[in-house]
């Protein structure tokens, strides 16, 4: 006989658990502490004596612009400077360094000849005066570049050498040239500074030389309107003369160009 076995049905699978959504509860933002009360203190304005010498430098307000470069003489430079005056003032500059103003063998102005002749490669004397005047109207002071360590002659003198300045307001001769300048037949005193070999070195110990230069500097101040001075190659003559020239013409301020002479070794380093 066949025995039948009853098979129990498989239990139904348990229902899947319902998905639980995780809820992130943001932390409360920290409450900033109250800032301490600040007591306002009235600061009185700084009193500035604009009539004192170097007042802008004393108060950190002097910003000088070099108003030319080595190739400026190739352009109508005084006209360009005139156009730029409002912009220069708006940028915060307080003064502008001008190129040497006088007649020169070199177009850049650093081999001067007739110091009173101000028609140069940069422009005419009238153009120069207009620029200087415009700068004063915009609160800028014009700085003249004073090249008086040396001066190129206008004519030949003793020994057939270039050592006289005939036909100029500073009608000097061999006595105005230092005796250390054999190439130019100088008959003045020994030089008290470094030699500049390209031109006759001026003997500032001569009374007539100092007198003429003082009058010229005062003329630059009164006739042209320069307020400040930059003395070129001051290592070429005694500093006491620079002081005397400054005292004579009373510029707003003055600076001098002075650098140490360096010798370079074979490796390009600076040696003694």
Coordinates of C-alpha atoms in Angstrom, one line a residue:
X1 CA 0.0 0.0 0.0
X2 CA 1.3 3.6 -0.7
X3 CA 1.6 5.8 2.3
X4 CA 0.9 9.5 1.5
X5 CA 2.8 12.1 3.5
X6 CA 1.4 15.5 3.9
X7 CA 3.9 18.3 3.3
X8 CA 3.4 21.5 5.2
X9 CA 3.5 24.6 3.0
X10 CA 6.6 26.9 3.4
X11 CA 5.9 29.8 5.6
X12 CA 5.4 33.1 3.8
X13 CA 8.4 35.4 3.8
X14 CA 8.4 38.1 6.4
X15 CA 7.4 41.5 5.1
X16 CA 10.4 43.8 4.3
X17 CA 11.1 46.4 7.0
X18 CA 10.0 49.9 6.0
X19 CA 12.9 52.2 5.0
X20 CA 13.7 54.7 7.8
X21 CA 14.7 58.2 6.7
X22 CA 17.5 59.6 8.8
X23 CA 16.7 63.2 9.8
X24 CA 19.7 65.3 10.6
X25 CA 18.9 68.0 13.1
X26 CA 21.2 71.0 12.7
X27 CA 23.1 72.2 15.7
X28 CA 22.0 75.6 16.8
X29 CA 24.3 78.4 15.7
X30 CA 26.5 79.9 18.4
X31 CA 25.3 83.1 19.7
X32 CA 28.1 85.7 19.2
X33 CA 29.2 87.6 22.2
X34 CA 28.3 91.2 22.3
X35 CA 31.2 93.4 21.2
X36 CA 32.5 95.6 23.9
X37 CA 31.5 99.1 23.6
X38 CA 34.2 101.3 21.9
X39 CA 34.6 104.8 23.0
X40 CA 35.1 107.1 20.1
X41 CA 37.9 109.5 20.7
X42 CA 38.2 112.6 18.5
X43 CA 41.7 112.9 17.0
X44 CA 42.7 116.4 16.3
X45 CA 44.1 117.0 12.8
X46 CA 47.9 117.1 12.5
X47 CA 49.1 120.7 12.1
X48 CA 51.5 121.0 9.2
X49 CA 53.7 124.0 8.8
X50 CA 53.9 124.2 5.1
X51 CA 56.2 127.2 5.3
X52 CA 59.0 125.2 6.9
X53 CA 61.8 123.6 4.8
X54 CA 61.2 120.0 3.7
X55 CA 57.8 120.0 5.3
X56 CA 56.5 117.3 2.9
X57 CA 59.4 115.0 3.7
X58 CA 59.0 115.6 7.5
X59 CA 55.4 114.4 7.2
X60 CA 56.0 111.5 4.8
X61 CA 54.3 113.3 1.9
X62 CA 57.2 113.8 -0.6
X63 CA 56.9 111.6 -3.6
X64 CA 59.4 112.6 -6.4
X65 CA 58.9 111.5 -10.0
X66 CA 61.9 111.2 -12.4
X67 CA 60.4 113.2 -15.3
X68 CA 62.6 111.9 -18.1
X69 CA 64.6 109.0 -19.4
X70 CA 67.8 108.6 -21.5
X71 CA 66.0 108.9 -24.8
X72 CA 63.6 111.7 -23.9
X73 CA 65.6 114.2 -26.0
X74 CA 64.3 112.4 -29.1
X75 CA 60.8 113.6 -28.5
X76 CA 59.1 117.0 -27.9
X77 CA 59.6 116.4 -24.2
X78 CA 58.6 119.6 -22.6
X79 CA 55.3 119.5 -24.5
X80 CA 54.8 115.9 -23.3
X81 CA 55.5 116.9 -19.7
X82 CA 53.0 119.7 -20.0
X83 CA 50.3 117.4 -21.1
X84 CA 51.0 115.0 -18.2
X85 CA 51.0 117.6 -15.4
X86 CA 47.4 117.0 -14.3
X87 CA 47.8 113.3 -14.4
X88 CA 51.1 113.5 -12.4
X89 CA 49.5 115.6 -9.7
X90 CA 46.4 113.3 -9.6
X91 CA 48.7 110.3 -9.0
X92 CA 49.9 111.8 -5.8
X93 CA 53.4 113.0 -6.8
X94 CA 54.6 116.2 -5.2
X95 CA 57.7 117.0 -7.3
X96 CA 59.2 116.2 -10.7
X97 CA 62.9 115.9 -11.5
X98 CA 63.7 117.6 -14.8
X99 CA 66.5 116.8 -17.2
X100 CA 69.5 119.2 -17.3
X101 CA 68.1 122.5 -18.7
X102 CA 71.1 124.0 -20.4
X103 CA 72.8 123.9 -23.8
X104 CA 74.9 120.7 -24.0
X105 CA 77.3 118.9 -26.3
X106 CA 75.4 115.7 -25.5
X107 CA 71.7 115.7 -26.2
X108 CA 70.8 114.3 -22.8
X109 CA 72.2 117.5 -21.2
X110 CA 75.1 116.1 -19.1
X111 CA 77.9 117.8 -21.1
X112 CA 76.8 121.4 -20.5
X113 CA 78.3 124.3 -22.3
X114 CA 76.4 127.6 -22.2
X115 CA 74.5 127.4 -18.9
X116 CA 72.2 130.4 -19.6
X117 CA 71.1 129.0 -22.9
X118 CA 68.0 127.0 -22.2
X119 CA 67.0 126.0 -25.7
X120 CA 67.9 122.3 -25.8
X121 CA 66.9 119.1 -27.4
X122 CA 64.0 118.8 -24.9
X123 CA 62.4 122.1 -26.1
X124 CA 62.8 125.8 -25.9
X125 CA 63.2 128.0 -22.8
X126 CA 59.6 129.2 -23.2
X127 CA 58.3 125.7 -23.3
X128 CA 60.3 124.9 -20.2
X129 CA 58.9 127.8 -18.3
X130 CA 55.3 126.8 -19.2
X131 CA 55.8 123.3 -17.8
X132 CA 57.3 124.6 -14.6
X133 CA 54.5 127.1 -14.2
X134 CA 51.8 124.5 -14.8
X135 CA 53.4 122.2 -12.2
X136 CA 53.3 125.0 -9.6
X137 CA 49.6 125.5 -10.4
X138 CA 49.0 121.8 -9.7
X139 CA 51.0 121.8 -6.4
X140 CA 54.1 120.3 -7.8
X141 CA 57.7 121.5 -7.4
X142 CA 60.1 121.4 -10.4
X143 CA 63.6 120.1 -9.6
X144 CA 66.4 121.2 -11.9
X145 CA 69.3 118.9 -12.7
X146 CA 72.4 120.9 -11.9
X147 CA 75.6 119.7 -13.8
X148 CA 78.5 121.9 -12.6
X149 CA 81.3 119.4 -12.0
X150 CA 82.4 120.0 -15.6
X151 CA 81.6 122.3 -18.5
X152 CA 82.4 121.9 -22.2
X153 CA 84.3 124.9 -23.6
X154 CA 83.1 127.0 -26.6
X155 CA 86.5 127.9 -28.0
X156 CA 90.1 127.1 -27.9
X157 CA 92.6 128.8 -25.7
X158 CA 96.2 128.2 -24.6
X159 CA 97.8 125.3 -26.2
X160 CA 95.1 125.1 -28.8
X161 CA 92.9 123.2 -26.3
X162 CA 89.2 123.6 -25.6
X163 CA 89.4 125.7 -22.4
X164 CA 87.6 129.0 -22.9
X165 CA 84.0 130.1 -22.9
X166 CA 83.9 133.1 -25.1
X167 CA 80.6 134.7 -26.0
X168 CA 78.7 133.4 -23.0
X169 CA 77.5 135.1 -19.8
X170 CA 80.1 133.0 -17.9
X171 CA 83.1 134.1 -20.0
X172 CA 85.7 131.8 -18.2
X173 CA 89.2 130.8 -19.3
X174 CA 91.8 128.3 -18.3
X175 CA 91.8 129.4 -14.7
X176 CA 88.3 127.9 -14.2
X177 CA 89.7 124.4 -15.0
X178 CA 91.4 122.2 -12.5
X179 CA 95.1 121.7 -13.1
X180 CA 94.6 118.0 -12.9
X181 CA 93.0 118.2 -16.4
X182 CA 96.1 118.2 -18.7
X183 CA 94.0 117.4 -21.7
X184 CA 92.3 120.8 -21.3
X185 CA 95.2 122.9 -20.2
X186 CA 93.7 123.7 -16.8
X187 CA 95.4 126.5 -14.8
X188 CA 93.3 126.3 -11.7
X189 CA 93.9 124.5 -8.4
X190 CA 94.1 120.8 -7.9
X191 CA 90.8 118.9 -8.0
X192 CA 89.2 117.9 -4.7
X193 CA 87.2 115.0 -6.0
X194 CA 87.0 112.3 -8.7
X195 CA 88.0 113.3 -12.2
X196 CA 85.5 113.3 -15.0
X197 CA 87.6 112.8 -18.1
X198 CA 85.1 113.7 -20.8
X199 CA 85.1 117.4 -20.2
X200 CA 87.0 120.2 -18.4
X201 CA 86.6 119.8 -14.7
X202 CA 85.6 123.1 -13.0
X203 CA 87.7 124.5 -10.2
X204 CA 85.1 125.5 -7.6
X205 CA 87.8 127.1 -5.4
X206 CA 87.9 130.1 -7.7
X207 CA 85.9 133.1 -6.4
X208 CA 84.7 134.1 -9.9
X209 CA 83.5 130.6 -10.6
X210 CA 81.5 130.3 -7.4
X211 CA 80.1 133.8 -7.8
X212 CA 78.9 133.1 -11.4
X213 CA 77.3 129.8 -10.4
X214 CA 75.4 131.3 -7.5
X215 CA 74.0 134.0 -9.8
X216 CA 73.0 131.4 -12.3
X217 CA 71.3 129.2 -9.7
X218 CA 69.3 132.2 -8.4
X219 CA 68.4 133.0 -12.0
X220 CA 67.0 129.5 -12.5
X221 CA 64.9 129.9 -9.4
X222 CA 63.6 133.4 -10.2
X223 CA 63.4 133.4 -14.0
X224 CA 62.4 129.8 -14.7
X225 CA 60.7 128.9 -11.5
X226 CA 62.6 125.8 -10.4
X227 CA 61.9 125.1 -6.7
X228 CA 64.4 122.3 -6.0
X229 CA 67.8 121.2 -7.1
X230 CA 69.5 117.9 -7.9
X231 CA 73.3 118.2 -8.0
X232 CA 74.9 115.8 -10.5
X233 CA 78.3 114.0 -9.9
X234 CA 78.8 115.6 -6.4
X235 CA 81.8 113.2 -5.8
X236 CA 83.7 115.4 -8.3
X237 CA 84.0 118.5 -6.1
X238 CA 84.0 119.4 -2.4
X239 CA 80.7 119.3 -0.6
X240 CA 81.3 122.7 1.1
X241 CA 80.7 124.3 -2.3
X242 CA 77.3 122.5 -2.7
X243 CA 76.4 123.9 0.7
X244 CA 77.4 127.4 -0.4
X245 CA 75.3 127.2 -3.6
X246 CA 72.3 126.0 -1.7
X247 CA 72.6 128.8 0.8
X248 CA 72.9 131.3 -2.0
X249 CA 69.7 130.3 -3.9
X250 CA 67.5 128.8 -1.1
X251 CA 65.8 125.9 -2.9
X252 CA 62.8 124.2 -1.3
X253 CA 65.1 121.2 -1.0
X254 CA 68.2 119.7 -2.7
X255 CA 69.7 116.3 -3.3
X256 CA 73.0 115.2 -4.6
X257 CA 74.1 112.3 -6.8
X258 CA 76.9 110.3 -5.2
X259 CA 77.9 106.7 -5.6
X260 CA 80.9 104.6 -4.6
X261 CA 83.2 103.5 -7.4
X262 CA 83.3 99.7 -7.7
X263 CA 85.8 97.4 -9.3
X264 CA 84.7 94.0 -10.7
X265 CA 86.7 90.9 -10.6
X266 CA 86.9 88.2 -13.3
X267 CA 84.0 86.3 -11.8
X268 CA 81.7 89.3 -12.0
X269 CA 81.9 89.9 -8.2
X270 CA 82.6 93.3 -6.6
X271 CA 86.2 93.5 -5.4
X272 CA 88.3 96.1 -3.7

